[in-house]
Amino acid sequence: MTTASTSAPRWLTDEEQHAWRAYLHATTLLEDHLDRQLQRDAGMPHTYYGLLVQLSQAPRRRMRMTELARNAKITRSRLSHAIARLEKNGWVRREDCPSDKRGQNAVLTDDGYEMLRRSAPGHVEAVRQAMFDRLTPEQVSSLGEIMRVLATGLEPEGTDADLPWLR
Amino acid sequence: MTTASTSAPRWLTDEEQHAWRAYLHATTLLEDHLDRQLQRDAGMPHTYYGLLVQLSQAPRRRMRMTELARNAKITRSRLSHAIARLEKNGWVRREDCPSDKRGQNAVLTDDGYEMLRRSAPGHVEAVRQAMFDRLTPEQVSSLGEIMRVLATGLEPEGTDADLPWLR
DNA sequence: CCTATCTAGTTAAACTTTCAAGAAAAGGTC
DNA sequence: GACCTTTTCTTGAAAGTTTAACTAGATAGG
């Protein structure tokens, strides 16, 4: 028999282990770096900033809660808390959805848009300096392809996968 | 003049934007996926699990707090709280450092080692399924190189960078 | 229509992380 | 040695996240 619980574990090769370790180091350090940059320059963590960016790019600068959670790859609960905080800051407001009385739209306010406009250059510069200025065009292309593969694998289409925004 | 504050922002190209978005999606989903896998199978988040792994690979299964924080790329404060929790679980214990009375060693207990031995196969399988089974050997090699570049950039040698374990 | 089930979003409590402050020992410098 | 600075680690409170439970509205089947 060859069930997962009894077959010998397929350990990682040396190269895989090194890649995995490097992945963990880089992602942890980058997340920390951007969180600090944004906390300093925009007064919020990276996740929250990403929500504002999503809203700024959405039609009429608004989006249904679940849709926003899906785009940000987070749970609806986490989003509820985040929007509550951003609302307190005056950068987002809630609005009832006209077509579905259960629904809420998160709307980017003018203040929110303005804060984004001010902080975007610094943030792009931080991302560029940490990532894109250090990689060759081939590496950027390769990284994009790899990350698309991983994201797709973790978010398979048409399945009942355990995805954050469905919990 | 060309100071950062006044020069035109160097926005990301389309390809860079797509790579960045894919990076955020993949890393967020993978972190969530592994956190859930480990919470379910080992009763702790991924960060904590990583600490036990580090200890298991250290000489005499113990390590100075700051050294452990450096390896995990986290703050000493975060580590203090994490070790306190793992200590409560009986998987780690603290020990005074003989050579420096300020210092503490975190020591992996036999119980901790045993829980690691039990959960390691499942965790490796999850990592493999999410990442290594989906990438070609060339992609694994490329990913490793890219992540080393990023990690090195965020952790420059011989500088006064703002690194978590020095805060 | 009536009921069961599902979906959208929120909430309280437990847990984790960050931030600011502080205690204690080590390492200069005079 | 006395003094000042740095290093090591911890702590309590605030902020953020997860988990489970819950409300309200939508949807489907009889």
PDB file of C-alpha atoms in Angstrom, chain B residues 25-166:
ATOM      1  CA  HIS B  25      -0.702  36.400  -3.997  1.00  0.00           C
ATOM      2  CA  ALA B  26       1.578  33.374  -3.869  1.00  0.00           C
ATOM      3  CA  THR B  27       3.332  34.316  -0.640  1.00  0.00           C
ATOM      4  CA  THR B  28       0.087  35.222   1.123  1.00  0.00           C
ATOM      5  CA  LEU B  29      -1.643  32.036   0.068  1.00  0.00           C
ATOM      6  CA  LEU B  30       1.327  29.847   0.874  1.00  0.00           C
ATOM      7  CA  GLU B  31       1.776  31.340   4.310  1.00  0.00           C
ATOM      8  CA  ASP B  32      -1.896  30.842   5.020  1.00  0.00           C
ATOM      9  CA  HIS B  33      -1.775  27.297   3.693  1.00  0.00           C
ATOM     10  CA  LEU B  34       1.193  26.256   5.825  1.00  0.00           C
ATOM     11  CA  ASP B  35      -0.131  28.000   8.915  1.00  0.00           C
ATOM     12  CA  ARG B  36      -3.323  25.996   8.626  1.00  0.00           C
ATOM     13  CA  GLN B  37      -1.547  22.742   7.907  1.00  0.00           C
ATOM     14  CA  LEU B  38       0.670  23.144  10.942  1.00  0.00           C
ATOM     15  CA  GLN B  39      -2.034  24.470  13.207  1.00  0.00           C
ATOM     16  CA  ARG B  40      -4.028  21.375  12.374  1.00  0.00           C
ATOM     17  CA  ASP B  41      -1.213  18.800  12.525  1.00  0.00           C
ATOM     18  CA  ALA B  42       1.199  20.321  15.034  1.00  0.00           C
ATOM     19  CA  GLY B  43      -0.876  22.799  17.030  1.00  0.00           C
ATOM     20  CA  MET B  44       1.222  25.846  16.248  1.00  0.00           C
ATOM     21  CA  PRO B  45       1.760  28.470  13.551  1.00  0.00           C
ATOM     22  CA  HIS B  46       4.460  28.147  10.928  1.00  0.00           C
ATOM     23  CA  THR B  47       6.792  30.623  12.621  1.00  0.00           C
ATOM     24  CA  TYR B  48       6.821  28.598  15.821  1.00  0.00           C
ATOM     25  CA  TYR B  49       7.389  25.377  13.931  1.00  0.00           C
ATOM     26  CA  GLY B  50      10.368  26.984  12.211  1.00  0.00           C
ATOM     27  CA  LEU B  51      11.891  27.764  15.596  1.00  0.00           C
ATOM     28  CA  LEU B  52      11.694  24.129  16.640  1.00  0.00           C
ATOM     29  CA  VAL B  53      13.276  23.082  13.336  1.00  0.00           C
ATOM     30  CA  GLN B  54      16.149  25.497  13.910  1.00  0.00           C
ATOM     31  CA  LEU B  55      16.714  24.156  17.399  1.00  0.00           C
ATOM     32  CA  SER B  56      16.595  20.554  16.194  1.00  0.00           C
ATOM     33  CA  GLN B  57      19.425  21.283  13.768  1.00  0.00           C
ATOM     34  CA  ALA B  58      21.588  23.231  16.201  1.00  0.00           C
ATOM     35  CA  PRO B  59      24.442  21.618  18.135  1.00  0.00           C
ATOM     36  CA  ARG B  60      23.085  20.069  21.325  1.00  0.00           C
ATOM     37  CA  ARG B  61      19.625  21.193  20.185  1.00  0.00           C
ATOM     38  CA  ARG B  62      19.997  24.598  21.783  1.00  0.00           C
ATOM     39  CA  MET B  63      20.650  28.135  20.704  1.00  0.00           C
ATOM     40  CA  ARG B  64      21.069  31.611  22.148  1.00  0.00           C
ATOM     41  CA  MET B  65      17.922  33.695  21.875  1.00  0.00           C
ATOM     42  CA  THR B  66      19.390  36.395  19.674  1.00  0.00           C
ATOM     43  CA  GLU B  67      21.000  33.830  17.406  1.00  0.00           C
ATOM     44  CA  LEU B  68      17.680  32.058  17.019  1.00  0.00           C
ATOM     45  CA  ALA B  69      15.960  35.365  16.277  1.00  0.00           C
ATOM     46  CA  ARG B  70      18.579  36.116  13.640  1.00  0.00           C
ATOM     47  CA  ASN B  71      18.093  32.762  11.966  1.00  0.00           C
ATOM     48  CA  ALA B  72      14.313  33.134  11.984  1.00  0.00           C
ATOM     49  CA  LYS B  73      14.491  36.793  10.880  1.00  0.00           C
ATOM     50  CA  ILE B  74      12.258  37.962  13.701  1.00  0.00           C
ATOM     51  CA  THR B  75      12.538  40.358  16.644  1.00  0.00           C
ATOM     52  CA  ARG B  76      13.806  39.208  20.007  1.00  0.00           C
ATOM     53  CA  SER B  77      10.566  40.364  21.560  1.00  0.00           C
ATOM     54  CA  ARG B  78       8.564  38.167  19.248  1.00  0.00           C
ATOM     55  CA  LEU B  79      10.897  35.305  20.018  1.00  0.00           C
ATOM     56  CA  SER B  80      10.525  35.810  23.771  1.00  0.00           C
ATOM     57  CA  HIS B  81       6.753  35.490  23.490  1.00  0.00           C
ATOM     58  CA  ALA B  82       7.002  32.518  21.138  1.00  0.00           C
ATOM     59  CA  ILE B  83       9.419  30.624  23.380  1.00  0.00           C
ATOM     60  CA  ALA B  84       7.199  31.341  26.372  1.00  0.00           C
ATOM     61  CA  ARG B  85       4.325  29.679  24.556  1.00  0.00           C
ATOM     62  CA  LEU B  86       6.413  26.718  23.368  1.00  0.00           C
ATOM     63  CA  GLU B  87       7.736  26.347  26.896  1.00  0.00           C
ATOM     64  CA  LYS B  88       4.165  26.109  28.148  1.00  0.00           C
ATOM     65  CA  ASN B  89       3.620  23.307  25.625  1.00  0.00           C
ATOM     66  CA  GLY B  90       6.661  21.507  26.982  1.00  0.00           C
ATOM     67  CA  TRP B  91       8.488  21.531  23.649  1.00  0.00           C
ATOM     68  CA  VAL B  92      11.207  23.974  24.648  1.00  0.00           C
ATOM     69  CA  ARG B  93      12.849  24.974  27.889  1.00  0.00           C
ATOM     70  CA  ARG B  94      15.085  27.890  28.806  1.00  0.00           C
ATOM     71  CA  GLU B  95      18.539  27.553  30.226  1.00  0.00           C
ATOM     72  CA  ASP B  96      20.989  30.160  31.508  1.00  0.00           C
ATOM     73  CA  CYS B  97      23.996  30.756  29.311  1.00  0.00           C
ATOM     74  CA  PRO B  98      27.149  29.799  31.233  1.00  0.00           C
ATOM     75  CA  SER B  99      29.472  32.307  29.552  1.00  0.00           C
ATOM     76  CA  ASP B 100      27.206  35.362  29.594  1.00  0.00           C
ATOM     77  CA  LYS B 101      24.897  35.922  32.529  1.00  0.00           C
ATOM     78  CA  ARG B 102      22.578  38.050  30.391  1.00  0.00           C
ATOM     79  CA  GLY B 103      22.101  35.239  27.932  1.00  0.00           C
ATOM     80  CA  GLN B 104      19.526  32.508  27.608  1.00  0.00           C
ATOM     81  CA  ASN B 105      19.571  29.311  25.614  1.00  0.00           C
ATOM     82  CA  ALA B 106      16.406  27.913  24.151  1.00  0.00           C
ATOM     83  CA  VAL B 107      16.588  24.128  24.344  1.00  0.00           C
ATOM     84  CA  LEU B 108      14.461  21.678  22.390  1.00  0.00           C
ATOM     85  CA  THR B 109      13.042  19.117  24.805  1.00  0.00           C
ATOM     86  CA  ASP B 110      12.597  15.415  24.051  1.00  0.00           C
ATOM     87  CA  ASP B 111       8.864  16.044  23.764  1.00  0.00           C
ATOM     88  CA  GLY B 112       9.592  18.821  21.300  1.00  0.00           C
ATOM     89  CA  TYR B 113      11.858  16.599  19.281  1.00  0.00           C
ATOM     90  CA  GLU B 114       9.271  13.863  19.254  1.00  0.00           C
ATOM     91  CA  MET B 115       6.498  16.151  18.050  1.00  0.00           C
ATOM     92  CA  LEU B 116       8.810  17.383  15.300  1.00  0.00           C
ATOM     93  CA  ARG B 117       9.617  13.818  14.275  1.00  0.00           C
ATOM     94  CA  ARG B 118       5.921  13.040  14.018  1.00  0.00           C
ATOM     95  CA  SER B 119       4.890  16.125  12.110  1.00  0.00           C
ATOM     96  CA  ALA B 120       7.872  16.598   9.804  1.00  0.00           C
ATOM     97  CA  PRO B 121       6.735  14.173   7.061  1.00  0.00           C
ATOM     98  CA  GLY B 122       3.351  15.848   6.747  1.00  0.00           C
ATOM     99  CA  HIS B 123       4.891  19.271   6.651  1.00  0.00           C
ATOM    100  CA  VAL B 124       7.504  18.387   4.054  1.00  0.00           C
ATOM    101  CA  GLU B 125       4.741  16.870   1.978  1.00  0.00           C
ATOM    102  CA  ALA B 126       2.743  20.095   2.194  1.00  0.00           C
ATOM    103  CA  VAL B 127       5.735  22.194   1.151  1.00  0.00           C
ATOM    104  CA  ARG B 128       6.539  19.803  -1.662  1.00  0.00           C
ATOM    105  CA  GLN B 129       2.989  19.748  -2.933  1.00  0.00           C
ATOM    106  CA  ALA B 130       2.665  23.521  -2.812  1.00  0.00           C
ATOM    107  CA  MET B 131       6.035  24.347  -4.285  1.00  0.00           C
ATOM    108  CA  PHE B 132       8.542  21.769  -5.432  1.00  0.00           C
ATOM    109  CA  ASP B 133       6.213  19.367  -7.174  1.00  0.00           C
ATOM    110  CA  ARG B 134       4.974  22.256  -9.307  1.00  0.00           C
ATOM    111  CA  LEU B 135       8.300  23.687 -10.431  1.00  0.00           C
ATOM    112  CA  THR B 136      10.863  22.390 -12.901  1.00  0.00           C
ATOM    113  CA  PRO B 137      14.415  21.854 -11.613  1.00  0.00           C
ATOM    114  CA  GLU B 138      15.408  24.981 -13.543  1.00  0.00           C
ATOM    115  CA  GLN B 139      12.709  26.964 -11.796  1.00  0.00           C
ATOM    116  CA  VAL B 140      13.776  25.674  -8.391  1.00  0.00           C
ATOM    117  CA  SER B 141      17.320  26.700  -9.137  1.00  0.00           C
ATOM    118  CA  SER B 142      16.202  30.079 -10.412  1.00  0.00           C
ATOM    119  CA  LEU B 143      13.919  30.660  -7.427  1.00  0.00           C
ATOM    120  CA  GLY B 144      16.722  29.818  -5.036  1.00  0.00           C
ATOM    121  CA  GLU B 145      19.068  32.267  -6.699  1.00  0.00           C
ATOM    122  CA  ILE B 146      16.452  35.032  -6.790  1.00  0.00           C
ATOM    123  CA  MET B 147      15.529  34.580  -3.144  1.00  0.00           C
ATOM    124  CA  ARG B 148      19.173  34.639  -2.124  1.00  0.00           C
ATOM    125  CA  VAL B 149      19.593  37.923  -3.972  1.00  0.00           C
ATOM    126  CA  LEU B 150      16.579  39.438  -2.222  1.00  0.00           C
ATOM    127  CA  ALA B 151      17.533  38.156   1.219  1.00  0.00           C
ATOM    128  CA  THR B 152      21.075  39.439   0.821  1.00  0.00           C
ATOM    129  CA  GLY B 153      19.799  42.819  -0.299  1.00  0.00           C
ATOM    130  CA  LEU B 154      17.584  43.112   2.746  1.00  0.00           C
ATOM    131  CA  GLU B 155      20.306  41.965   5.096  1.00  0.00           C
ATOM    132  CA  PRO B 156      23.462  43.695   3.906  1.00  0.00           C
ATOM    133  CA  GLU B 157      26.645  42.638   5.639  1.00  0.00           C
ATOM    134  CA  GLY B 158      28.535  44.998   7.859  1.00  0.00           C
ATOM    135  CA  THR B 159      25.968  47.751   8.003  1.00  0.00           C
ATOM    136  CA  ASP B 160      23.652  49.328  10.497  1.00  0.00           C
ATOM    137  CA  ALA B 161      20.517  48.135   8.709  1.00  0.00           C
ATOM    138  CA  ASP B 162      17.240  48.032  10.607  1.00  0.00           C
ATOM    139  CA  LEU B 163      17.078  44.280  11.113  1.00  0.00           C
ATOM    140  CA  PRO B 164      14.425  42.687  13.342  1.00  0.00           C
ATOM    141  CA  TRP B 165      16.736  40.912  15.762  1.00  0.00           C
ATOM    142  CA  LEU B 166      18.686  44.105  16.447  1.00  0.00           C
TER     143      LEU B 166
END
